[in-house]
Tab-separated table of C-alpha atoms in Angstrom:
chain	number	residue	atom	x	y	z
X	190	ASP	CA	0.215	-0.030	0.342
X	191	VAL	CA	1.328	3.253	-0.729
X	192	LYS	CA	2.237	5.475	1.676
X	193	VAL	CA	3.433	9.470	2.316
X	194	THR	CA	3.793	10.484	5.608
X	195	GLN	CA	4.222	13.560	6.877
X	196	SER	CA	6.076	13.792	10.926
X	197	SER	CA	3.030	15.905	13.019
X	198	ARG	CA	-0.300	16.217	12.117
X	199	TYR	CA	-0.944	19.619	14.120
X	200	LEU	CA	1.872	22.093	15.049
X	201	VAL	CA	1.695	24.939	17.042
X	202	LYS	CA	4.975	27.390	17.369
X	203	ARG	CA	5.738	30.832	18.078
X	204	THR	CA	6.788	34.070	15.725
X	205	GLY	CA	10.690	33.966	14.294
X	206	GLU	CA	11.218	30.199	15.190
X	207	LYS	CA	12.695	28.207	12.806
X	208	VAL	CA	10.101	25.181	11.961
X	209	PHE	CA	10.876	21.764	10.100
X	210	LEU	CA	7.929	19.832	8.276
X	211	GLU	CA	8.937	16.524	7.247
X	212	CYS	CA	7.603	14.195	4.364
X	213	VAL	CA	8.764	10.637	3.976
X	214	GLN	CA	7.395	8.635	1.043
X	215	ASP	CA	8.019	4.288	0.717
X	216	MET	CA	7.084	4.330	-3.225
X	217	ASP	CA	10.884	5.450	-4.346
X	218	HIS	CA	9.610	8.243	-6.039
X	219	GLU	CA	11.386	10.652	-8.330
X	220	ASN	CA	8.916	13.398	-7.800
X	221	MET	CA	8.469	15.253	-4.721
X	222	PHE	CA	5.983	18.399	-3.346
X	223	TRP	CA	5.049	20.305	-0.882
X	224	TYR	CA	1.859	22.380	-0.921
X	225	ARG	CA	0.292	25.057	1.440
X	226	GLN	CA	-3.768	24.718	1.021
X	227	ASP	CA	-5.752	27.763	2.411
X	228	PRO	CA	-9.945	28.610	2.569
X	229	GLY	CA	-10.570	29.684	-1.102
X	230	LEU	CA	-7.425	29.445	-2.340
X	231	GLY	CA	-6.971	25.820	-3.160
X	232	LEU	CA	-3.724	24.058	-3.702
X	233	ARG	CA	-0.219	26.630	-3.930
X	234	LEU	CA	2.951	24.964	-4.807
X	235	ILE	CA	5.700	25.976	-2.755
X	236	TYR	CA	8.930	23.801	-3.526
X	237	PHE	CA	9.615	20.838	-5.289
X	238	SER	CA	12.345	18.357	-5.720
X	239	TYR	CA	12.510	16.215	-9.035
X	240	ASP	CA	15.615	14.228	-7.452
X	241	VAL	CA	17.993	14.264	-4.827
X	242	LYS	CA	19.473	17.344	-3.632
X	243	MET	CA	17.102	18.550	-6.745
X	244	LYS	CA	14.550	21.439	-5.950
X	245	GLU	CA	12.600	24.009	-8.049
X	246	LYS	CA	10.565	26.967	-6.714
X	247	GLY	CA	7.004	26.580	-7.124
X	248	ASP	CA	4.352	29.412	-7.002
X	249	ILE	CA	5.011	31.081	-3.384
X	250	PRO	CA	8.471	29.826	-2.316
X	251	GLU	CA	9.007	33.123	-0.210
X	252	GLY	CA	9.635	32.464	3.718
X	253	TYR	CA	10.237	28.460	2.681
X	254	SER	CA	13.462	26.525	1.957
X	255	VAL	CA	13.565	23.011	1.051
X	256	SER	CA	16.070	20.304	1.522
X	257	ARG	CA	16.224	16.679	-0.373
X	258	GLU	CA	19.421	14.689	0.677
X	259	LYS	CA	17.546	11.276	0.502
X	260	LYS	CA	15.340	10.224	-2.018
X	261	GLU	CA	12.363	9.535	0.512
X	262	ARG	CA	12.598	12.252	2.330
X	263	PHE	CA	11.931	15.983	1.624
X	264	SER	CA	11.935	18.845	4.236
X	265	LEU	CA	10.422	22.472	3.737
X	266	ILE	CA	11.963	24.512	6.489
X	267	LEU	CA	10.225	27.955	7.503
X	268	GLU	CA	13.666	29.695	8.614
X	269	SER	CA	11.345	32.376	10.902
X	270	ALA	CA	7.820	31.355	11.071
X	271	SER	CA	5.228	34.498	10.290
X	272	THR	CA	1.657	34.352	11.689
X	273	ASN	CA	0.589	34.377	7.823
X	274	GLN	CA	2.673	30.712	7.613
X	275	THR	CA	-0.303	29.681	9.521
X	276	SER	CA	-1.674	26.800	7.238
X	277	MET	CA	-1.980	23.159	6.024
X	278	TYR	CA	0.481	22.001	4.680
X	279	LEU	CA	0.446	18.981	2.400
X	280	CYS	CA	3.402	16.545	0.622
X	281	ALA	CA	2.653	14.487	-2.455
X	282	SER	CA	4.830	12.297	-4.456
X	283	SER	CA	4.755	10.676	-7.391
X	284	SER	CA	6.836	9.347	-10.625
X	285	PRO	CA	7.558	9.065	-13.799
X	286	ARG	CA	7.388	5.924	-14.079
X	287	ASP	CA	4.266	5.368	-13.286
X	288	ARG	CA	0.686	5.246	-14.990
X	289	GLY	CA	1.503	7.947	-17.508
X	290	ASP	CA	-1.463	10.000	-15.688
X	291	ASN	CA	1.503	11.166	-12.956
X	292	GLU	CA	-0.864	10.439	-10.090
X	293	GLN	CA	0.112	12.210	-7.333
X	294	PHE	CA	0.167	10.777	-3.738
X	295	PHE	CA	-0.907	12.882	-0.621
X	296	GLY	CA	0.207	12.851	2.946
X	297	PRO	CA	-2.368	13.600	5.743
X	298	GLY	CA	-1.457	16.916	5.997
X	299	THR	CA	0.371	19.243	8.858
X	300	ARG	CA	-1.761	22.094	10.634
X	301	LEU	CA	0.771	24.419	11.059
X	302	THR	CA	-0.596	27.442	13.046
X	303	VAL	CA	2.241	30.480	14.072
X	304	LEU	CA	1.317	32.590	17.077
T	1108	GLY	CA	-0.650	32.610	-16.899
T	1109	GLU	CA	-2.269	28.839	-15.423
T	1110	ASP	CA	-5.542	29.079	-13.866
T	1111	VAL	CA	-8.134	26.351	-12.347
T	1112	GLU	CA	-11.419	27.990	-11.833
T	1113	GLN	CA	-13.999	25.797	-9.621
T	1114	SER	CA	-17.119	27.252	-7.719
T	1115	LEU	CA	-16.502	26.637	-4.147
T	1116	PHE	CA	-19.785	24.716	-2.391
T	1117	LEU	CA	-22.240	22.273	-4.255
T	1118	SER	CA	-25.039	21.004	-2.013
T	1119	VAL	CA	-27.674	17.841	-3.016
T	1120	ARG	CA	-29.821	15.190	-1.732
T	1121	GLU	CA	-29.093	12.216	-1.288
T	1122	GLY	CA	-29.801	9.772	-3.949
T	1123	ASP	CA	-29.780	13.170	-7.187
T	1124	SER	CA	-26.923	13.245	-9.117
T	1125	SER	CA	-23.902	15.985	-8.830
T	1126	VAL	CA	-22.005	18.087	-11.124
T	1127	ILE	CA	-18.889	19.669	-10.744
T	1128	ASN	CA	-17.772	22.004	-12.512
T	1129	CYS	CA	-14.749	23.358	-13.732
T	1130	THR	CA	-12.493	25.522	-16.071
T	1131	TYR	CA	-9.051	25.928	-17.040
T	1132	THR	CA	-6.807	28.135	-18.941
T	1133	ASP	CA	-3.680	26.142	-19.985
T	1134	SER	CA	-4.556	24.582	-23.683
T	1135	SER	CA	-1.829	22.436	-23.393
T	1136	SER	CA	-2.812	20.266	-20.655
T	1137	THR	CA	-1.923	16.535	-21.209
T	1138	TYR	CA	-4.153	15.388	-18.162
T	1139	LEU	CA	-7.107	16.674	-15.821
T	1140	TYR	CA	-7.397	15.365	-13.207
T	1141	TRP	CA	-10.861	15.518	-9.890
T	1142	TYR	CA	-8.900	14.593	-6.741
T	1143	LYS	CA	-11.333	14.206	-3.445
T	1144	GLN	CA	-10.274	14.976	-0.061
T	1145	GLU	CA	-12.081	14.102	3.150
T	1146	PRO	CA	-11.905	15.677	6.128
T	1147	GLY	CA	-9.039	15.081	8.171
T	1148	ALA	CA	-7.046	13.819	5.172
T	1149	GLY	CA	-4.561	14.410	2.355
T	1150	LEU	CA	-5.772	14.489	-1.473
T	1151	GLN	CA	-6.768	10.816	-3.591
T	1152	LEU	CA	-7.029	11.014	-6.937
T	1153	LEU	CA	-10.744	9.782	-7.645
T	1154	THR	CA	-10.320	9.406	-11.679
T	1155	TYR	CA	-8.210	11.124	-14.641
T	1156	ILE	CA	-9.359	11.949	-18.446
T	1157	PHE	CA	-6.168	12.523	-20.889
T	1158	SER	CA	-6.661	15.377	-22.817
T	1159	ASN	CA	-7.436	13.603	-26.402
T	1160	MET	CA	-10.929	12.321	-24.890
T	1161	ASP	CA	-14.240	13.532	-24.407
T	1162	MET	CA	-15.846	11.578	-21.692
T	1163	LYS	CA	-14.430	8.716	-19.233
T	1164	GLN	CA	-17.183	7.009	-17.563
T	1165	ASP	CA	-15.781	4.794	-14.250
T	1166	GLN	CA	-18.678	3.281	-11.868
T	1167	ARG	CA	-21.109	6.300	-10.538
T	1168	LEU	CA	-18.574	8.843	-12.261
T	1169	THR	CA	-18.733	10.551	-15.419
T	1170	VAL	CA	-16.006	12.910	-16.421
T	1171	LEU	CA	-16.838	14.821	-19.423
T	1172	LEU	CA	-13.911	17.634	-21.211
T	1173	ASN	CA	-14.727	20.291	-23.355
T	1174	LYS	CA	-11.172	20.981	-24.763
T	1175	LYS	CA	-12.186	23.971	-27.153
T	1176	ASP	CA	-14.607	25.678	-24.153
T	1177	LYS	CA	-11.547	24.301	-21.757
T	1178	HIS	CA	-14.294	22.961	-19.525
T	1179	LEU	CA	-14.411	20.172	-17.271
T	1180	SER	CA	-17.154	18.154	-15.138
T	1181	LEU	CA	-17.339	15.388	-12.556
T	1182	ARG	CA	-20.943	13.867	-12.317
T	1183	ILE	CA	-21.516	11.898	-9.732
T	1184	ALA	CA	-24.830	9.546	-9.880
T	1185	ASP	CA	-26.938	8.679	-7.021
T	1186	THR	CA	-25.006	10.803	-4.257
T	1187	GLN	CA	-24.291	9.616	-0.988
T	1188	THR	CA	-23.479	10.944	2.364
T	1189	GLY	CA	-20.168	9.646	1.759
T	1190	ASP	CA	-19.889	11.834	-1.321
T	1191	SER	CA	-19.154	14.414	1.057
T	1192	ALA	CA	-15.796	15.868	0.616
T	1193	ILE	CA	-13.772	18.641	-1.445
T	1194	TYR	CA	-12.870	18.016	-4.778
T	1195	PHE	CA	-10.495	19.447	-6.953
T	1196	CYS	CA	-10.120	19.822	-10.463
T	1197	ALA	CA	-6.537	19.539	-11.437
T	1198	GLU	CA	-4.661	20.336	-15.112
T	1199	LYS	CA	-0.805	18.342	-15.691
T	1200	THR	CA	0.658	21.039	-17.733
T	1201	GLY	CA	4.328	20.815	-19.247
T	1202	GLY	CA	6.589	19.230	-17.150
T	1203	PHE	CA	6.170	18.580	-13.682
T	1204	LYS	CA	3.293	21.117	-12.023
T	1205	THR	CA	0.027	20.047	-11.385
T	1206	ILE	CA	-2.314	23.318	-10.984
T	1207	PHE	CA	-4.872	22.818	-8.449
T	1208	GLY	CA	-8.509	24.729	-8.241
T	1209	ALA	CA	-9.572	26.167	-5.019
T	1210	GLY	CA	-11.841	23.230	-4.393
T	1211	THR	CA	-15.702	22.511	-4.231
T	1212	ARG	CA	-17.056	21.282	-1.435
T	1213	LEU	CA	-20.169	19.039	-2.017
T	1214	PHE	CA	-22.676	18.734	0.797
T	1215	VAL	CA	-24.792	15.973	0.426
T	1216	LYS	CA	-28.321	16.274	2.859
T	1217	ALA	CA	-29.675	13.280	3.880
């Protein structure tokens, strides 16, 4: 059974803290993604990675960085958390080797609150 | 730029059909998707259609694609309370990106 796991379901941090969100997939997928989900805005892509140590900015990378040291793990880092980063964060993975539709498999999400 | 639009809310009675609509802007889309998100969970692929198809049927689900108007719809026949969820329309553009709509919250009244 395919699986994408995220380190926390709920997280509360203070403004200015450094925050790490971890995502692990067990499907040997090349591609991994970080989205944030906000009401009325849907999913917005923050960063994605198409291989180990490779990363590309998405639509809203400001205030975030990422790390992909191993194929199965993709980390999202908030260098100095701010209240406007309070959101639901979703990790996903996909592989070009899979079905031609490039289905993305999602983790359950991390709801981050920044006080 | 690339954009996917859908209405934010739909309410239907149990047993009726639900139709969720979506419009997209990128004419070079290869695949179009419908994802379902149940409360407290991540998104899960419900169905997809390749851009050279007009229709796809999968049990209670029917996807219609009007490429000329860049319009995609999802019809759920005999809607059940278990179908209550947020449904995201998405398009696969060139490269690695998939563009998601804002999601339509389907509420099924018993």
